[in-house]
Coordinates of C-alpha atoms and ligand atoms in Angstrom, one line a residue:
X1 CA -85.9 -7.3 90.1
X2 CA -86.8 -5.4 93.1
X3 CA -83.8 -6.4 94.9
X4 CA -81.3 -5.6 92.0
X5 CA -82.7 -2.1 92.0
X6 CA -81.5 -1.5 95.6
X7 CA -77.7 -2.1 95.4
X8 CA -75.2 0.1 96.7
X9 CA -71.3 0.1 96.6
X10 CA -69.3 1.3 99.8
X11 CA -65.7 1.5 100.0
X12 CA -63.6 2.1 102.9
X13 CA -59.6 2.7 102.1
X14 CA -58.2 2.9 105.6
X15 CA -54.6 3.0 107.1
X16 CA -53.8 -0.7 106.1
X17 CA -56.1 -1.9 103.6
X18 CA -59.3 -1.1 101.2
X19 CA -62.5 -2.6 102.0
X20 CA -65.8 -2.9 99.9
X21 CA -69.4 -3.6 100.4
X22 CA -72.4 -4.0 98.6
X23 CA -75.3 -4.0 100.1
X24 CA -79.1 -4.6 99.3
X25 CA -81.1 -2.1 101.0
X26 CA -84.4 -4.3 100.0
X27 CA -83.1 -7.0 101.8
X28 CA -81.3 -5.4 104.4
X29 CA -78.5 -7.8 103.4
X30 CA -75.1 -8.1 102.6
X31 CA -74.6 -8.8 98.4
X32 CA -70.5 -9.1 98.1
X33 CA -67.5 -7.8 100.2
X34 CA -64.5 -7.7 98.5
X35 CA -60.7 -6.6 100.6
X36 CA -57.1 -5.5 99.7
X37 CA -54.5 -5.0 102.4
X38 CA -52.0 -2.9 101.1
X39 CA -49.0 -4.4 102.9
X40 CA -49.5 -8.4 101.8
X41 CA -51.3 -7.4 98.7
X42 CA -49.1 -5.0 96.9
X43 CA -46.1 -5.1 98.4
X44 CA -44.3 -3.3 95.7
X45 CA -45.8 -0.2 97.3
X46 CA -42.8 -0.9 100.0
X47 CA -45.9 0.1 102.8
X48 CA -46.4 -2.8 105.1
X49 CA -48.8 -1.2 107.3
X50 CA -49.8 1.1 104.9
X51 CA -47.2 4.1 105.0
X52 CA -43.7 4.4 104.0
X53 CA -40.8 3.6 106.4
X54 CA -39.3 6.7 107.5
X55 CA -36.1 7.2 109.7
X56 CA -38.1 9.9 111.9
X57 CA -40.9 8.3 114.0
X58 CA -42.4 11.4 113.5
X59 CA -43.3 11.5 110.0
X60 CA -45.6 8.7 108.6
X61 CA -46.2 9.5 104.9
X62 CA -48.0 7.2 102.4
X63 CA -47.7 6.6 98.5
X64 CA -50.9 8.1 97.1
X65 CA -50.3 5.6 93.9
X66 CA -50.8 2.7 96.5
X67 CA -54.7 3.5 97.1
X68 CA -55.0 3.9 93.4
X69 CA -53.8 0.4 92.7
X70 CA -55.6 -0.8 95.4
X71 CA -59.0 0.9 94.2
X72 CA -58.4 -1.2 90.9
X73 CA -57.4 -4.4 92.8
X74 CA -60.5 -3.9 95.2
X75 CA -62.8 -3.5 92.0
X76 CA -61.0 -6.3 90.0
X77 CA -61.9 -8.4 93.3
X78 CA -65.1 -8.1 93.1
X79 CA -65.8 -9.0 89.2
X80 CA -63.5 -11.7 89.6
X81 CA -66.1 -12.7 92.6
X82 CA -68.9 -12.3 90.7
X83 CA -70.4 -9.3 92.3
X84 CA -73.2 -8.3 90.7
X85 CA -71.4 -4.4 90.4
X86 CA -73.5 -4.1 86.8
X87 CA -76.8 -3.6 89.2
X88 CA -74.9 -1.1 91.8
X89 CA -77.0 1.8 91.7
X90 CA -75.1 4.3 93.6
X91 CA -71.1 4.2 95.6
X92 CA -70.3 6.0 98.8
X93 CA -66.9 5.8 100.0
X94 CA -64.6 6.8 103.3
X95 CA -60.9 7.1 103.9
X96 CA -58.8 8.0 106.8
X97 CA -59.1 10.9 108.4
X98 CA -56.6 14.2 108.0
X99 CA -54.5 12.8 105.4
X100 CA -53.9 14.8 102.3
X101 CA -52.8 14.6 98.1
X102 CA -51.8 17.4 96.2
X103 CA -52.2 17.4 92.5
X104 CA -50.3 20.1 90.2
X105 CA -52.3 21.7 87.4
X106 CA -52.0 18.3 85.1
X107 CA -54.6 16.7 87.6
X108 CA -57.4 17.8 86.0
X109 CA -57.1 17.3 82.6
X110 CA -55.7 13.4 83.4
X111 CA -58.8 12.5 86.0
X112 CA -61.2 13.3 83.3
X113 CA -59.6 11.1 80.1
X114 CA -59.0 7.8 82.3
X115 CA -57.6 5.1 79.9
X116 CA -59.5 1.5 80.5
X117 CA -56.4 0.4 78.7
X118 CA -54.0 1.3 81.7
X119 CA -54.2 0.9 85.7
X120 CA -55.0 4.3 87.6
X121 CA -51.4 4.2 88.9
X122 CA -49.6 4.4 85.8
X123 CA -51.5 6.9 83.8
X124 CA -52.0 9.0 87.2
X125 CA -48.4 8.9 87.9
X126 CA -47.6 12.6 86.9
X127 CA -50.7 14.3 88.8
X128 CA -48.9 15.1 92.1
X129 CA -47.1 18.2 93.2
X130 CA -46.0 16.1 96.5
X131 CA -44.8 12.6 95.9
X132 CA -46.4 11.7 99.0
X133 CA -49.4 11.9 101.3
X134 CA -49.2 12.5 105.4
X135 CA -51.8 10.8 107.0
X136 CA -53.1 11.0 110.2
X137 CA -50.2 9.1 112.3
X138 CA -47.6 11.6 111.6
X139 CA -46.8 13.9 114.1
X140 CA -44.2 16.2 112.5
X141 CA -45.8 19.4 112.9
X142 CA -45.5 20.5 116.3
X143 CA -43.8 24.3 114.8
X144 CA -46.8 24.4 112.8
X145 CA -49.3 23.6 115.5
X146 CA -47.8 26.4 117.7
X147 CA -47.4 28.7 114.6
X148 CA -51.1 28.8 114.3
X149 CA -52.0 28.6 117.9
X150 CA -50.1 32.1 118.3
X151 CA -52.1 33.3 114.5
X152 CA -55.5 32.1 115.2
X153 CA -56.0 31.7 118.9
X154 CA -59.2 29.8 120.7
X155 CA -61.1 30.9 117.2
X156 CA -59.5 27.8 115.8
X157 CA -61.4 25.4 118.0
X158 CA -64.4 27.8 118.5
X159 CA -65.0 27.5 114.9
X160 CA -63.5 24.6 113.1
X161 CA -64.4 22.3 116.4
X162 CA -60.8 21.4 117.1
X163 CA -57.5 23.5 118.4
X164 CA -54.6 22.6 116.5
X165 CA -53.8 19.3 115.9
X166 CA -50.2 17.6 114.6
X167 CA -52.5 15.2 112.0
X168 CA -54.9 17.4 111.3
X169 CA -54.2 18.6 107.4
X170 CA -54.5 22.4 107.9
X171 CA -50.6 22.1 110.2
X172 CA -49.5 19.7 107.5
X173 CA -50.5 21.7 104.6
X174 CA -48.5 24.7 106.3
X175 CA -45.4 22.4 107.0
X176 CA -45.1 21.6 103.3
X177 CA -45.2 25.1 102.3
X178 CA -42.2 25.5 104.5
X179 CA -40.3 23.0 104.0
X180 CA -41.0 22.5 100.1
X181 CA -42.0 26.0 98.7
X182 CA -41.9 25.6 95.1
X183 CA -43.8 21.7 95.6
X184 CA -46.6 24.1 97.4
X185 CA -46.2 26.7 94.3
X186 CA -46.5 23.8 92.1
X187 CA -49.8 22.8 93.9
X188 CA -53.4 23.0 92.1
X189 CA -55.4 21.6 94.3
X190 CA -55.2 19.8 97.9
X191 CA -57.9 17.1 98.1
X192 CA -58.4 14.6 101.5
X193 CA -58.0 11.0 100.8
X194 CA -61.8 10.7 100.8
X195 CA -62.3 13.5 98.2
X196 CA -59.2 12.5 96.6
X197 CA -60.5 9.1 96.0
X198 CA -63.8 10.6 95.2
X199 CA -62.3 12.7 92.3
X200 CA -60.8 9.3 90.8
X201 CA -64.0 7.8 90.6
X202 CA -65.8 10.7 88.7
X203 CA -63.0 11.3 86.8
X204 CA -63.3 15.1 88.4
X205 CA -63.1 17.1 91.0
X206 CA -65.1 16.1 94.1
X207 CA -66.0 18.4 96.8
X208 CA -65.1 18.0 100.5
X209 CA -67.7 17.1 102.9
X210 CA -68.1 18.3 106.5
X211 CA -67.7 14.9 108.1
X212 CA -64.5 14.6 107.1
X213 CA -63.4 18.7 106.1
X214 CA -63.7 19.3 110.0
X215 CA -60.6 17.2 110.4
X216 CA -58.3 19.9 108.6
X217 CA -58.4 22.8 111.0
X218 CA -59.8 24.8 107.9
X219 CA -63.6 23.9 108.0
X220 CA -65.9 26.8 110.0
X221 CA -68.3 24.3 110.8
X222 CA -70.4 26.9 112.1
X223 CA -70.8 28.6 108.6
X224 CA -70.2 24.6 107.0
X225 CA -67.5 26.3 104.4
X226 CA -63.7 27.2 104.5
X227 CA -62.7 29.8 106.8
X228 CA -60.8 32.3 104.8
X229 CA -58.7 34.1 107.1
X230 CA -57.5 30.8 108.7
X231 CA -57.0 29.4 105.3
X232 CA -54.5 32.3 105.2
X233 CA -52.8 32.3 107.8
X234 CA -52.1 28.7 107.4
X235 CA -50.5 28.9 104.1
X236 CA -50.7 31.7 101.2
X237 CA -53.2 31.5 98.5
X238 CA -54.6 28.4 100.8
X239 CA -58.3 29.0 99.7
X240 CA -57.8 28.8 95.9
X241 CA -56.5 25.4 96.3
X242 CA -59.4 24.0 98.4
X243 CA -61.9 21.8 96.5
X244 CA -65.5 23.2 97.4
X245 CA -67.4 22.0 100.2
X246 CA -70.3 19.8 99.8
X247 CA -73.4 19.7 102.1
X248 CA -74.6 16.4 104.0
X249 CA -76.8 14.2 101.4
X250 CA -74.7 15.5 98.7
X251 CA -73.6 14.0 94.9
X252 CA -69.7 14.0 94.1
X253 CA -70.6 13.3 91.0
X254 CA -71.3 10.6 87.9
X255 CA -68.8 7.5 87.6
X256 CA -66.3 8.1 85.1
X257 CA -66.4 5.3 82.1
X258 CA -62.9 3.7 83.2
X259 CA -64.8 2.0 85.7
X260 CA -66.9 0.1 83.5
X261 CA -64.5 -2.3 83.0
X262 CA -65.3 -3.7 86.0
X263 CA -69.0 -3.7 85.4
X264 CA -69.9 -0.5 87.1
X265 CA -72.2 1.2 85.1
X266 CA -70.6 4.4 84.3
X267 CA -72.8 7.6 85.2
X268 CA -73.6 5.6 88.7
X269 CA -73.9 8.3 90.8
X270 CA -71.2 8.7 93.6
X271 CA -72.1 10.1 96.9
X272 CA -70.1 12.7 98.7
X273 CA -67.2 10.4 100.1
X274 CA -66.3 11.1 104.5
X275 CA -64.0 10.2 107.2
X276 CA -63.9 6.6 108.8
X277 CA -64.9 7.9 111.8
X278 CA -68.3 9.9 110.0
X279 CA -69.0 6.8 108.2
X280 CA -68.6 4.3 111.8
X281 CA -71.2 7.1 113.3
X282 CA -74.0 5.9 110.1
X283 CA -72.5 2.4 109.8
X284 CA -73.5 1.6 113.4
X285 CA -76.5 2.9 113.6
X286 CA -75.7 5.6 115.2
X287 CA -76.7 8.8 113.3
X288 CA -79.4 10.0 115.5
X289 CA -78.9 11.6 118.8
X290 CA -78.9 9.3 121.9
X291 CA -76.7 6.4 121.0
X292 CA -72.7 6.6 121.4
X293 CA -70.4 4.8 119.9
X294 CA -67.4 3.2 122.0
X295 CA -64.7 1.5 119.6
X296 CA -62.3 -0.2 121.2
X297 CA -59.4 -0.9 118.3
X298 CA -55.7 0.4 118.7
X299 CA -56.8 3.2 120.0
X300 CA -60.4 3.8 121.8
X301 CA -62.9 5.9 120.1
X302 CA -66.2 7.7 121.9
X303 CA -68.5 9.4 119.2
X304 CA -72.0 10.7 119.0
X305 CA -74.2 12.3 117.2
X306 CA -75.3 15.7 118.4
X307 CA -77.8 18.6 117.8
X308 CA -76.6 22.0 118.6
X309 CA -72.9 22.9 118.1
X310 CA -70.6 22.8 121.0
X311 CA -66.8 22.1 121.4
X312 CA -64.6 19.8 124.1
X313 CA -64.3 22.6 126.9
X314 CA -60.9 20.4 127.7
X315 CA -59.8 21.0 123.7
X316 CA -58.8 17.5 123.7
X317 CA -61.9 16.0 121.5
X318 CA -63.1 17.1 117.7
X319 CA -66.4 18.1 116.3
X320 CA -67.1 16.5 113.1
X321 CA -70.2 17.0 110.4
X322 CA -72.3 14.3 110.7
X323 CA -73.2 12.6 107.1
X324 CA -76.5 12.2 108.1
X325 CA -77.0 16.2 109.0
X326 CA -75.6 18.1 112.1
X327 CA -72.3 17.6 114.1
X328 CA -70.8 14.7 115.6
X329 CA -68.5 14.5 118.6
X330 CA -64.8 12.4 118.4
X331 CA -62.4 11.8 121.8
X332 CA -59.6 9.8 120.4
X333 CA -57.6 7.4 123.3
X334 CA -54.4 6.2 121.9
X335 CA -53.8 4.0 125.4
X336 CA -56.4 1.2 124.0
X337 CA -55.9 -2.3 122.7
X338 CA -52.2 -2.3 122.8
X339 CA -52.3 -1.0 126.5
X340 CA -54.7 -4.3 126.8
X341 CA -52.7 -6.9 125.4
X342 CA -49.6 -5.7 127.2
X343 CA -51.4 -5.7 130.9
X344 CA -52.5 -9.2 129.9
X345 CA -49.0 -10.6 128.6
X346 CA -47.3 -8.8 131.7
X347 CA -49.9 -10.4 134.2
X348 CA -49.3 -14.0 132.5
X349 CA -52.6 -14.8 131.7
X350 CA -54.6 -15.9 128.2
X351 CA -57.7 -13.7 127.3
X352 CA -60.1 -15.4 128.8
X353 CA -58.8 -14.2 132.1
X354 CA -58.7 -10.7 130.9
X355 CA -62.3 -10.8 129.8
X356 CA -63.9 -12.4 132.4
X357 CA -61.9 -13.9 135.1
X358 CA -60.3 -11.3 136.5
X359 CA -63.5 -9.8 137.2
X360 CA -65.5 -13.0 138.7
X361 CA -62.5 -12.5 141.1
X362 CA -62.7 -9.0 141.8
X363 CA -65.4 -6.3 143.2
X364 CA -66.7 -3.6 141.0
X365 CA -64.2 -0.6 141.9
X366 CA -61.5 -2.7 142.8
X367 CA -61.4 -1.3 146.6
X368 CA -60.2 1.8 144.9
X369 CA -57.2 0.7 143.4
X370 CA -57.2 2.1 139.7
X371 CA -54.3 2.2 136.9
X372 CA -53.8 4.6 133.9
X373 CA -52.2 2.4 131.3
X374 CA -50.3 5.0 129.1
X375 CA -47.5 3.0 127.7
X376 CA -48.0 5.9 124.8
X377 CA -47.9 9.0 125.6
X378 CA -52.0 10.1 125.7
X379 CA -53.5 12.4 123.5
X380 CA -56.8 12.6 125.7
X381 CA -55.2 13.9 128.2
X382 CA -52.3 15.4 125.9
X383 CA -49.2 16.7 127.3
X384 CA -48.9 14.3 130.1
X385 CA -45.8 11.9 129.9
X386 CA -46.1 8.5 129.3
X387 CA -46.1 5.1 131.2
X388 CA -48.5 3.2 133.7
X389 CA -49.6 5.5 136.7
X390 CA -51.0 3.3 139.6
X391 CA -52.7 4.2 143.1
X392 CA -51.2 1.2 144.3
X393 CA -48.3 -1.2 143.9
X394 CA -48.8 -2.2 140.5
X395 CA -46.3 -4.9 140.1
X396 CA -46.6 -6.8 143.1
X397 CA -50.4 -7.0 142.8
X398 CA -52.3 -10.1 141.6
X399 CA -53.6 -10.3 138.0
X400 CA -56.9 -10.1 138.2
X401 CA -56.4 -7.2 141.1
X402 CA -53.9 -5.3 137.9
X403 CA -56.8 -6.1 135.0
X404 CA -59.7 -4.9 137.0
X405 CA -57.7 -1.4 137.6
X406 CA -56.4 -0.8 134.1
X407 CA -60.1 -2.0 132.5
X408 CA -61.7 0.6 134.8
X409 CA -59.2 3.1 135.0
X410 CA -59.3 3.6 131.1
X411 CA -62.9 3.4 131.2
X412 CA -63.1 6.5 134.0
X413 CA -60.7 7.9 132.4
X414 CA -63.1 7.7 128.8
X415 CA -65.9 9.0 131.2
X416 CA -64.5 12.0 132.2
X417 CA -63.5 13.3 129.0
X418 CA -66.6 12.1 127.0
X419 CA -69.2 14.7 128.9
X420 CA -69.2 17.2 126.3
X421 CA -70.0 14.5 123.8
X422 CA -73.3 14.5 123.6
X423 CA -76.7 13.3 125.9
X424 CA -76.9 9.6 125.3
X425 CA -78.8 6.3 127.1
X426 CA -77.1 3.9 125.5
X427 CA -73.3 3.0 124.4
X428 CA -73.5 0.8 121.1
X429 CA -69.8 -1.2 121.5
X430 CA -67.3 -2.4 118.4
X431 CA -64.1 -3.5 118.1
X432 CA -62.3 -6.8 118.8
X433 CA -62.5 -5.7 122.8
X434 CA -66.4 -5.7 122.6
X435 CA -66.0 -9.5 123.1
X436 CA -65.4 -9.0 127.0
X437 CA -68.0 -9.4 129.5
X438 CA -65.7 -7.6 132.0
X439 CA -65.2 -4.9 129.7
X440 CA -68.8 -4.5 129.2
X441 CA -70.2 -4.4 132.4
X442 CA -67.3 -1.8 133.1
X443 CA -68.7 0.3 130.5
X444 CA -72.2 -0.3 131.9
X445 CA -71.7 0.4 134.9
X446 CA -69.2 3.7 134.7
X447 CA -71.2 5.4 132.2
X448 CA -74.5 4.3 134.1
X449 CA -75.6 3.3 130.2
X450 CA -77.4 0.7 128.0
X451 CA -74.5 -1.4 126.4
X452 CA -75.3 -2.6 122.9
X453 CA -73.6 -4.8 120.8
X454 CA -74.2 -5.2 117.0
X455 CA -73.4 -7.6 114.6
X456 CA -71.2 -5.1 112.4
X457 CA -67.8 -5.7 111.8
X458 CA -66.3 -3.1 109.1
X459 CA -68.4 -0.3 110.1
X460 CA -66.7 2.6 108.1
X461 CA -67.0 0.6 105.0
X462 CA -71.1 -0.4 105.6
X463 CA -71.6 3.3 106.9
X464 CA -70.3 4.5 103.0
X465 CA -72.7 2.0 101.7
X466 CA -75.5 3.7 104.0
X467 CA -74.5 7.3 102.5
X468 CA -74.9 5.9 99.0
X469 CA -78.3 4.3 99.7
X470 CA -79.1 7.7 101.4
X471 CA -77.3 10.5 98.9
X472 CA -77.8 8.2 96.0
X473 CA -81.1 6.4 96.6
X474 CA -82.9 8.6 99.2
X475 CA -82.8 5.6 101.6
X476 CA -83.4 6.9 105.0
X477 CA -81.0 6.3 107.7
X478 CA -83.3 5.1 110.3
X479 CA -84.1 2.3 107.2
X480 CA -80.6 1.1 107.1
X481 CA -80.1 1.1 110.4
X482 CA -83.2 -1.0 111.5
X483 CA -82.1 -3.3 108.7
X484 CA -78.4 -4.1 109.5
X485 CA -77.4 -2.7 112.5
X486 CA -79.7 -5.0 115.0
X487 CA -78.9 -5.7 118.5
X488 CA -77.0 -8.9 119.1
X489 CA -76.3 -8.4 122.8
X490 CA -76.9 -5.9 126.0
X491 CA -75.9 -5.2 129.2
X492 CA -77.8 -3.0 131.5
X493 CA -75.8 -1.0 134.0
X494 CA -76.6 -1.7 137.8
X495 CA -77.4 1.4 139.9
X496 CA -75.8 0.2 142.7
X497 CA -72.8 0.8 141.2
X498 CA -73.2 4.4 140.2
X499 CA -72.4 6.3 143.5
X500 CA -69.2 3.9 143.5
X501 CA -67.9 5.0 139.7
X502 CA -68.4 8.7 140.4
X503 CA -66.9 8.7 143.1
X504 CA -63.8 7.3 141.7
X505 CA -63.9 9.9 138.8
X506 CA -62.2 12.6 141.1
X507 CA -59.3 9.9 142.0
X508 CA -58.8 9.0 138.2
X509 CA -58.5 13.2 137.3
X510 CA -56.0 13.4 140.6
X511 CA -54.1 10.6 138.7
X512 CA -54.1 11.8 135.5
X513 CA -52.9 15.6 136.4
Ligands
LIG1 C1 -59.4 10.5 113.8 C2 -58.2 9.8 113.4 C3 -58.2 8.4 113.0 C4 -58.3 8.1 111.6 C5 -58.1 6.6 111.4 O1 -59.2 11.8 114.2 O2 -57.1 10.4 113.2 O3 -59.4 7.8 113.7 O4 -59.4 8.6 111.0 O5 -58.3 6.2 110.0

């Protein structure tokens, strides 16, 4: 009985799929995980990695109806799985970051009188004033992105935590009013995918929290509400349509009764939903001060928690809210797994190499020979052009010579734009990349830091569980964390290596300017 009174429901709807947890924060175990990937799954959604093909690279759109079939699918998952979702007593949730929905003035009234009879994409069908939701990849908003640059100035990152971005909603919002002024006329409300999906689930209209409203370019995180005079000057009227902000800890509201015929228990309580990244910072254990996280996926990730409010002096990284109270920091590398696999395929070697191999074979700092694998063009650095830069003859080197430098040279590179991120002793490593040795003592030994790895896999996902058990159940963090977050591997740094990796810091800057 204990146990079944310490269940909590997180749900994670990312670029490609939907991802749920239930935990038991008794047990500090895991009680059902259910997924959906939107591409294999529902196909009919015409999104095989999640957004809609588009003839312009630049614009990467998604169909808002797709995460609301998926919520149901997730859900249905679960019962069908026997989840015991009757004894879930309180659901956090996360979404990608920066991505937006706009509902005309039907939204409300629809949200609240949910039909159990019919899917949320049918009788939600009509709610949107813009067919379709920009997330975070697109990168059609570089006139916008100058246009408030020249109206706010440095303000913009002084306050919100980030200069202008292409993703970040505020440019977007500002791109639709141009482009579609009577769809932005039409507009009642502009919700994030987190609060969007938030709103769904209470059948309401769910506040914005500061974990994820600090990726909009709207957010004064120093004041932790909506900064009215860059609301303006992003688009008319901006402020009305804003949902209000919630503070860390906070209730979205009570489950709407559509969900109960899942088994959800409607009244549950829902927490404030968050960003991925937000959620990752609780989901690994991270929430305190002290511990970083490095994520090495598609792209690489460094984030921490901090105390006192501060910005990227470089005004290449973000400042977040942290769920768990404060601010976190965010540098985003594009140049990560993709740049690996491709150094690998081009050397001719299998993985194992890569991992560990190539650095048996080689000395730590590669007799100064160091690559910049930017087969992207880099957004930390930004405005550089793109392709491999080398100190050396790339090409004609051997493998494990061409590994060693593009392993370190990212990793110097991650270095020297992850000062400002916070004071920290130890780097807590996910991602499928955490698996190399080589990579790990690399990150050891550059950062002069603790390495950690943990057991977690979908951390976004088990961090919204966290913020349930927290907002919902007043678990505390440090509880969670203890209980599913251990240690499964480390790596201590060696000293002697320190003089040798600042050394080479100067050489990587001279190679990225
Ligand atoms: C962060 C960002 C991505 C998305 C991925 O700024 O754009 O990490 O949150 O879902």
């Amino acid at each position: 009985m204990l146990a079944a009174m310490s269940l909590f429901l997180g749900l994670d709807s990312s670029t490609q799929g939907l991802k749920a947890v239930i935990i038991d924060a008794g047990t500090g175990s895991i009680a059902a995980a259910a997924a959906v990937n939107f591409g294999k799954d529902l196909p009919e959604y015409n999104s095989p990695d999640g957004f809609l093909p588009d003839p312009d690279p630049a614009v990467k759109h998604a169909d808002p109806l797709l995460w609301l079939a998926a919520l149901d699918l997730v859900l249905a998952r679960l019962r069908a799985a026997g989840a015991p979702l009757a004894q879930v007593r309180g659901i956090g949730g996360s979404g990608q970051q920066h991505g937006s929905v706009y509902l005309n003035n039907t939204a409300a009234k629809r949200l609240a009188a949910l039909d159990a009879a019919a899917p949320l994409a049918t009788q939600l069908a009509g709610i949107f004033s813009r067919k379709t939701s920009p997330i975070w990849m697109d990168s059609s908003t570089t006139a916008e992105v100058r246009e408030l640059d020249e109206r706010v100035g440095k303000r913009l990152q002084r306050d919100t935590g980030s200069p202008a971005i292409e993703r970040f909603t505020g440019p977007q919002i500002r791109r639709f009013l141009k482009t579609d002024p009577l769809g932005y006329a039409r507009t009642a409300r502009i919700h994030l995918v987190s609060s969007f999906l938030a709103s769904v689930l209470i059948g309401g209209d769910a506040p914005v929290d500061t974990g994820d409203g600090a990726g909009m370019n709207l957010l004064n995180l120093r004041a932790g509400a909506w900064d009215a005079p860059i609301a303006d000057a992003t688009a008319p009227g901006l402020l009305r349509l804003l949902p209000a902000v919630g503070k860390p800890g906070g209730i979205a509201g009570a489950l709407h009764p559509y969900f109960a015929k899942y088994g959800l228990a409607a009244g549950t309580p829902v927490a404030l939903w968050t960003g991925d990244n937000p959620a990752s910072l609780v989901g690994m254990g991270a929430h305190n001060p002290g511990k970083a996280v490095v994520s090495l996926g598609t792209s690489d990730t460094v984030f921490a928690a901090f105390e006192k409010f501060h910005t990227d002096p470089d005004g290449f990284g973000h400042v977040f809210g942290n769920p768990a109270g404060g601010n976190m920091s965010l540098a985003c590398f594009k140049n990560g797994s993709l740049a690996r696999e491709r150094v690998r395929a081009d050397a001719g070697v299998d993985w194992t190499f890569f991992d560990e191999t190539a650095f048996d074979q080689t000395p730590a700092g590669n007799g100064g020979k160091l690559a910049l694998p930017w087969f992207e063009p880099e957004i930390t650095p930004a405005g550089r052009p793109a392709g491999l830069r080398a100190n050396f003859d790339f090409a004609a080197a051997p493998a494990a010579t061409r590994i060693r430098a593009a392993v370190e040279g990212q990793t110097l590179s991650r270095a020297l734009h992850s000062a400002w991120v916070g004071k920290f002793d130890t780097l807590r490593v996910t991602g499928g990349a955490s698996r190399s040795k080589g990579i790990l003592q690399t990150l050891a030994d550059v950062f002069q830091a603790r390495v950690e790895t943990i057991a977690v896999t979908d951390s976004a996902a088990l961090g919204a569980a966290f913020i349930a058990a927290h907002n919902t159940g007043g678990v505390a963090y440090d509880d969670l964390a203890a209980k599913f977050c251990p240690t499964v591997g480390t790596v201590l740094p060696r000293p002697e290596t320190a003089d040798l990796y600042r050394g080479l810091l100067g050489e990587i800057k001279r190679m990225e300017e």
